[in-house]
Amino acid sequence: AQSVTQPDIHITVSEGASLELRCNYSYGATPYLFWYVQSPGQGLQLLLKYFSGDTLVQGIKGFEAEFKRSQSSFNLRKPSVHWSDAAEYFCAVGAQVGYSSASKIIFGSGTRLSIRP
Amino acid sequence: KAGVTQTPRYLIKTRGQQVTLSCSPISGHRSVSWYQQTPGQGLQFLFEYFSETQRNKGNFPGRFSGRQFSNSRSEMNVSTLELGDSALYLCASSPGLASYEQYFGPGTRLTVT
């Protein structure tokens, strides 16, 4: 069965420091992978996506993620975080539903990011 | 382009009542998916609609239902509300079926008392 694991529930980093959020997935075929960010009381905003091609993906707000098939990972990185990056981050995999043409997104449990001034 | 809109943004209902939530997708998008977000269960897929037909359904009881109109707008209905239905309900639109790129609305916060 498809699944997404985000091992870190809560991470605190200092403003200006680098960031890496971990994500591991389980999916039989080539995965479609996503990172979303959610600010308190808000919906989800797509940060970046990987469908195929270059395994290093650039997203919005200075984020990037690297797809590593051998490790089943899709970790999110940012070289220097800003106080406004404090939010909840969700890794997700797009999965086809059986033999139908329908699809669904399976989300990880999220990582809450706090920024230390 | 305007984003995904959801109405109402906040709702308080009493146990046993029913509720209808509305979602207007991005113009030109034909697929609408619904998700429930709670602190305990996280983000869970409810259902997906495309061309007015439910194409996919998550593992939720029959009290949860939805529909899609010819203009792609969607509604979801929860009948006989339970305290555990308190959650943020998120709607996402995408250009077509099996288009994994989904754009989320701000959500409707439902509180059941």
CSV table of C-alpha atoms in Angstrom, one decimal:
chain,number,residue,atom,x,y,z
A,1,ALA,CA,0.0,0.0,0.0
A,2,GLN,CA,1.1,3.5,-0.7
A,3,SER,CA,2.3,5.5,2.3
A,4,VAL,CA,4.3,8.6,3.3
A,5,THR,CA,6.4,8.9,6.4
A,6,GLN,CA,7.6,12.2,7.9
A,7,PRO,CA,9.7,11.1,10.9
A,8,ASP,CA,10.1,14.5,12.5
A,9,ILE,CA,6.9,15.8,14.2
A,10,HIS,CA,8.4,19.1,15.2
A,11,ILE,CA,11.7,20.9,14.2
A,12,THR,CA,13.1,24.1,15.5
A,13,VAL,CA,15.9,26.0,13.6
A,14,SER,CA,17.4,29.4,14.0
A,15,GLU,CA,16.6,32.1,11.6
A,16,GLY,CA,19.3,32.1,8.8
A,17,ALA,CA,20.2,28.5,9.4
A,18,SER,CA,19.7,25.7,6.8
A,19,LEU,CA,16.8,23.4,6.9
A,20,GLU,CA,16.1,19.8,5.8
A,21,LEU,CA,12.8,18.1,6.3
A,22,ARG,CA,12.7,14.3,5.8
A,23,CYS,CA,10.2,12.4,3.8
A,24,ASN,CA,10.1,8.7,2.9
A,25,TYR,CA,7.5,7.1,0.7
A,26,SER,CA,6.3,3.7,-0.2
A,27,TYR,CA,4.9,3.2,-3.7
A,28,GLY,CA,5.3,0.4,-6.2
A,29,ALA,CA,5.6,2.5,-9.4
A,30,THR,CA,7.3,5.8,-10.2
A,31,PRO,CA,5.9,8.2,-7.7
A,32,TYR,CA,4.5,11.6,-8.2
A,33,LEU,CA,5.9,13.5,-5.1
A,34,PHE,CA,4.9,16.8,-3.6
A,35,TRP,CA,5.6,19.2,-0.7
A,36,TYR,CA,2.9,21.4,0.6
A,37,VAL,CA,3.0,24.1,3.3
A,38,GLN,CA,0.2,25.1,5.6
A,39,SER,CA,0.2,28.2,7.7
A,40,PRO,CA,-2.1,28.3,10.8
A,41,GLY,CA,-5.8,28.4,9.8
A,42,GLN,CA,-5.0,28.3,6.1
A,43,GLY,CA,-5.2,25.7,3.3
A,44,LEU,CA,-2.3,24.0,1.7
A,45,GLN,CA,0.1,25.7,-0.7
A,46,LEU,CA,2.1,23.7,-3.2
A,47,LEU,CA,5.8,24.3,-2.7
A,48,LEU,CA,7.1,22.0,-5.4
A,49,LYS,CA,6.5,18.7,-7.2
A,50,TYR,CA,8.4,15.9,-8.8
A,51,PHE,CA,7.0,13.9,-11.7
A,52,SER,CA,10.0,12.8,-13.7
A,53,GLY,CA,13.4,14.1,-15.0
A,54,ASP,CA,15.9,16.0,-12.9
A,55,THR,CA,15.9,14.6,-9.4
A,56,LEU,CA,16.6,18.0,-7.9
A,57,VAL,CA,13.5,20.1,-8.0
A,58,GLN,CA,13.2,23.8,-7.3
A,59,GLY,CA,10.1,25.3,-5.8
A,60,ILE,CA,8.7,28.5,-4.5
A,61,LYS,CA,10.0,30.6,-1.6
A,62,GLY,CA,13.6,29.3,-2.1
A,63,PHE,CA,12.8,25.6,-1.3
A,64,GLU,CA,14.2,22.6,-3.2
A,65,ALA,CA,13.8,18.9,-2.8
A,66,GLU,CA,15.8,15.9,-4.0
A,67,PHE,CA,14.3,12.6,-5.2
A,68,LYS,CA,16.4,9.6,-4.3
A,69,ARG,CA,14.8,6.4,-5.6
A,70,SER,CA,17.4,4.2,-3.9
A,71,GLN,CA,16.4,5.6,-0.5
A,72,SER,CA,12.7,6.1,-1.3
A,73,SER,CA,13.2,9.7,-0.1
A,74,PHE,CA,12.1,13.2,-1.1
A,75,ASN,CA,13.7,15.5,1.4
A,76,LEU,CA,12.9,19.2,1.4
A,77,ARG,CA,15.7,21.7,1.9
A,78,LYS,CA,16.3,25.5,2.2
A,79,PRO,CA,19.7,27.1,2.6
A,80,SER,CA,18.6,29.9,4.9
A,81,VAL,CA,15.2,30.0,6.7
A,82,HIS,CA,13.2,33.1,7.5
A,83,TRP,CA,10.8,33.7,10.4
A,84,SER,CA,8.0,33.6,7.8
A,85,ASP,CA,8.8,29.9,7.0
A,86,ALA,CA,7.3,28.8,10.4
A,87,ALA,CA,4.4,26.6,9.3
A,88,GLU,CA,3.4,22.9,8.9
A,89,TYR,CA,5.0,21.1,6.0
A,90,PHE,CA,3.4,18.0,4.3
A,91,CYS,CA,5.0,15.6,2.0
A,92,ALA,CA,2.7,13.7,-0.3
A,93,VAL,CA,2.6,11.1,-3.0
A,94,GLY,CA,0.1,10.9,-5.9
A,95,ALA,CA,-1.3,7.5,-6.3
A,96,GLN,CA,-3.5,5.9,-8.9
A,97,VAL,CA,-6.6,4.2,-7.6
A,98,GLY,CA,-6.5,0.6,-8.6
A,99,TYR,CA,-7.1,0.2,-12.4
A,100,SER,CA,-9.3,3.2,-12.6
A,101,SER,CA,-8.3,6.6,-14.0
A,102,ALA,CA,-8.9,8.2,-10.7
A,103,SER,CA,-6.2,9.4,-8.4
A,104,LYS,CA,-5.7,10.5,-4.9
A,105,ILE,CA,-3.0,12.3,-2.9
A,106,ILE,CA,-1.7,10.5,0.2
A,107,PHE,CA,-0.2,12.8,2.8
A,108,GLY,CA,2.4,12.3,5.5
A,109,SER,CA,1.5,13.3,9.0
A,110,GLY,CA,3.3,16.7,8.7
A,111,THR,CA,6.3,18.4,10.3
A,112,ARG,CA,5.8,21.5,12.2
A,113,LEU,CA,8.6,24.0,11.7
A,114,SER,CA,9.4,26.6,14.4
A,115,ILE,CA,11.9,29.4,13.8
A,116,ARG,CA,14.2,30.6,16.7
A,117,PRO,CA,14.9,34.3,16.5
B,1,LYS,CA,-7.0,33.5,-12.0
B,2,ALA,CA,-9.0,33.3,-8.8
B,3,GLY,CA,-8.1,30.5,-6.5
B,4,VAL,CA,-10.2,27.8,-5.0
B,5,THR,CA,-13.0,29.3,-2.8
B,6,GLN,CA,-14.8,27.6,0.0
B,7,THR,CA,-17.9,28.7,1.9
B,8,PRO,CA,-18.5,29.1,4.6
B,9,ARG,CA,-15.1,29.5,6.3
B,10,TYR,CA,-16.4,28.7,9.7
B,11,LEU,CA,-19.4,26.8,10.9
B,12,ILE,CA,-20.7,25.7,14.3
B,13,LYS,CA,-23.3,22.9,14.4
B,14,THR,CA,-25.0,20.7,17.0
B,15,ARG,CA,-24.6,17.0,17.1
B,16,GLY,CA,-27.3,15.3,15.0
B,17,GLN,CA,-27.7,18.2,12.6
B,18,GLN,CA,-26.5,18.1,9.0
B,19,VAL,CA,-24.2,20.5,7.1
B,20,THR,CA,-23.4,21.4,3.5
B,21,LEU,CA,-20.1,22.8,2.5
B,22,SER,CA,-19.4,24.4,-0.9
B,23,CYS,CA,-16.3,24.6,-3.1
B,24,SER,CA,-15.7,26.6,-6.3
B,25,PRO,CA,-12.7,25.3,-8.2
B,26,ILE,CA,-10.2,27.3,-10.2
B,27,SER,CA,-11.8,28.4,-13.5
B,28,GLY,CA,-11.2,25.7,-16.1
B,29,HIS,CA,-10.5,23.0,-13.5
B,30,ARG,CA,-12.9,20.0,-13.8
B,31,SER,CA,-11.8,17.8,-10.9
B,32,VAL,CA,-12.6,18.5,-7.2
B,33,SER,CA,-11.4,16.5,-4.3
B,34,TRP,CA,-12.3,16.8,-0.6
B,35,TYR,CA,-10.1,16.1,2.4
B,36,GLN,CA,-10.7,16.1,6.1
B,37,GLN,CA,-8.0,17.4,8.4
B,38,THR,CA,-7.9,16.7,12.1
B,39,PRO,CA,-5.1,16.8,14.7
B,40,GLY,CA,-5.4,13.1,15.4
B,41,GLN,CA,-5.9,11.6,11.9
B,42,GLY,CA,-4.1,14.2,9.8
B,43,LEU,CA,-5.2,14.8,6.2
B,44,GLN,CA,-7.6,12.1,4.9
B,45,PHE,CA,-9.1,11.8,1.5
B,46,LEU,CA,-12.9,11.9,1.3
B,47,PHE,CA,-13.8,11.8,-2.4
B,48,GLU,CA,-13.0,13.1,-5.9
B,49,TYR,CA,-15.5,14.3,-8.4
B,50,PHE,CA,-15.0,14.8,-12.1
B,51,SER,CA,-17.7,15.6,-14.7
B,52,GLU,CA,-20.4,15.5,-12.1
B,53,THR,CA,-19.5,11.9,-11.2
B,54,GLN,CA,-17.8,10.6,-8.1
B,55,ARG,CA,-14.6,8.9,-9.3
B,56,ASN,CA,-13.0,7.9,-6.0
B,57,LYS,CA,-14.0,7.6,-2.4
B,58,GLY,CA,-12.0,7.4,0.8
B,59,ASN,CA,-12.8,5.3,3.8
B,60,PHE,CA,-15.6,7.4,5.4
B,61,PRO,CA,-19.1,6.4,6.5
B,62,GLY,CA,-22.1,7.0,4.2
B,63,ARG,CA,-23.0,10.1,6.3
B,64,PHE,CA,-20.4,11.8,4.1
B,65,SER,CA,-21.6,12.5,0.6
B,66,GLY,CA,-21.0,15.0,-2.1
B,67,ARG,CA,-21.9,16.1,-5.6
B,68,GLN,CA,-20.6,18.2,-8.4
B,69,PHE,CA,-22.5,20.5,-10.7
B,70,SER,CA,-22.1,21.1,-14.4
B,71,ASN,CA,-20.0,24.2,-13.7
B,72,SER,CA,-17.6,22.0,-11.6
B,73,ARG,CA,-18.6,23.6,-8.3
B,74,SER,CA,-18.9,20.9,-5.6
B,75,GLU,CA,-20.7,20.5,-2.4
B,76,MET,CA,-20.2,18.0,0.4
B,77,ASN,CA,-22.8,17.1,2.9
B,78,VAL,CA,-22.4,15.5,6.3
B,79,SER,CA,-25.6,14.2,7.9
B,80,THR,CA,-26.2,13.3,11.6
B,81,LEU,CA,-23.2,15.1,12.8
B,82,GLU,CA,-21.0,13.6,15.4
B,83,LEU,CA,-18.5,15.4,17.7
B,84,GLY,CA,-15.7,13.6,15.8
B,85,ASP,CA,-16.7,15.3,12.6
B,86,SER,CA,-15.2,18.6,13.9
B,87,ALA,CA,-12.4,19.3,11.5
B,88,LEU,CA,-11.0,21.5,8.8
B,89,TYR,CA,-12.5,20.4,5.5
B,90,LEU,CA,-10.3,21.2,2.5
B,91,CYS,CA,-11.3,21.3,-1.1
B,92,ALA,CA,-8.7,20.9,-3.9
B,93,SER,CA,-9.2,21.4,-7.6
B,94,SER,CA,-7.2,20.1,-10.5
B,95,PRO,CA,-7.4,20.4,-14.2
B,96,GLY,CA,-8.6,16.9,-14.9
B,97,LEU,CA,-9.0,13.4,-13.7
B,98,ALA,CA,-5.7,11.8,-12.5
B,99,SER,CA,-4.1,15.1,-12.6
B,100,TYR,CA,-2.1,14.9,-9.4
B,101,GLU,CA,-1.4,18.6,-9.3
B,102,GLN,CA,-4.0,19.9,-6.8
B,103,TYR,CA,-4.7,23.4,-5.6
B,104,PHE,CA,-6.2,23.8,-2.2
B,105,GLY,CA,-8.8,26.2,-0.9
B,106,PRO,CA,-8.5,27.8,2.6
B,107,GLY,CA,-10.9,25.2,4.1
B,108,THR,CA,-14.1,25.3,6.1
B,109,ARG,CA,-13.6,24.9,9.9
B,110,LEU,CA,-16.5,22.8,11.2
B,111,THR,CA,-17.1,22.6,14.9
B,112,VAL,CA,-19.7,20.2,16.2
B,113,THR,CA,-20.9,20.8,19.8
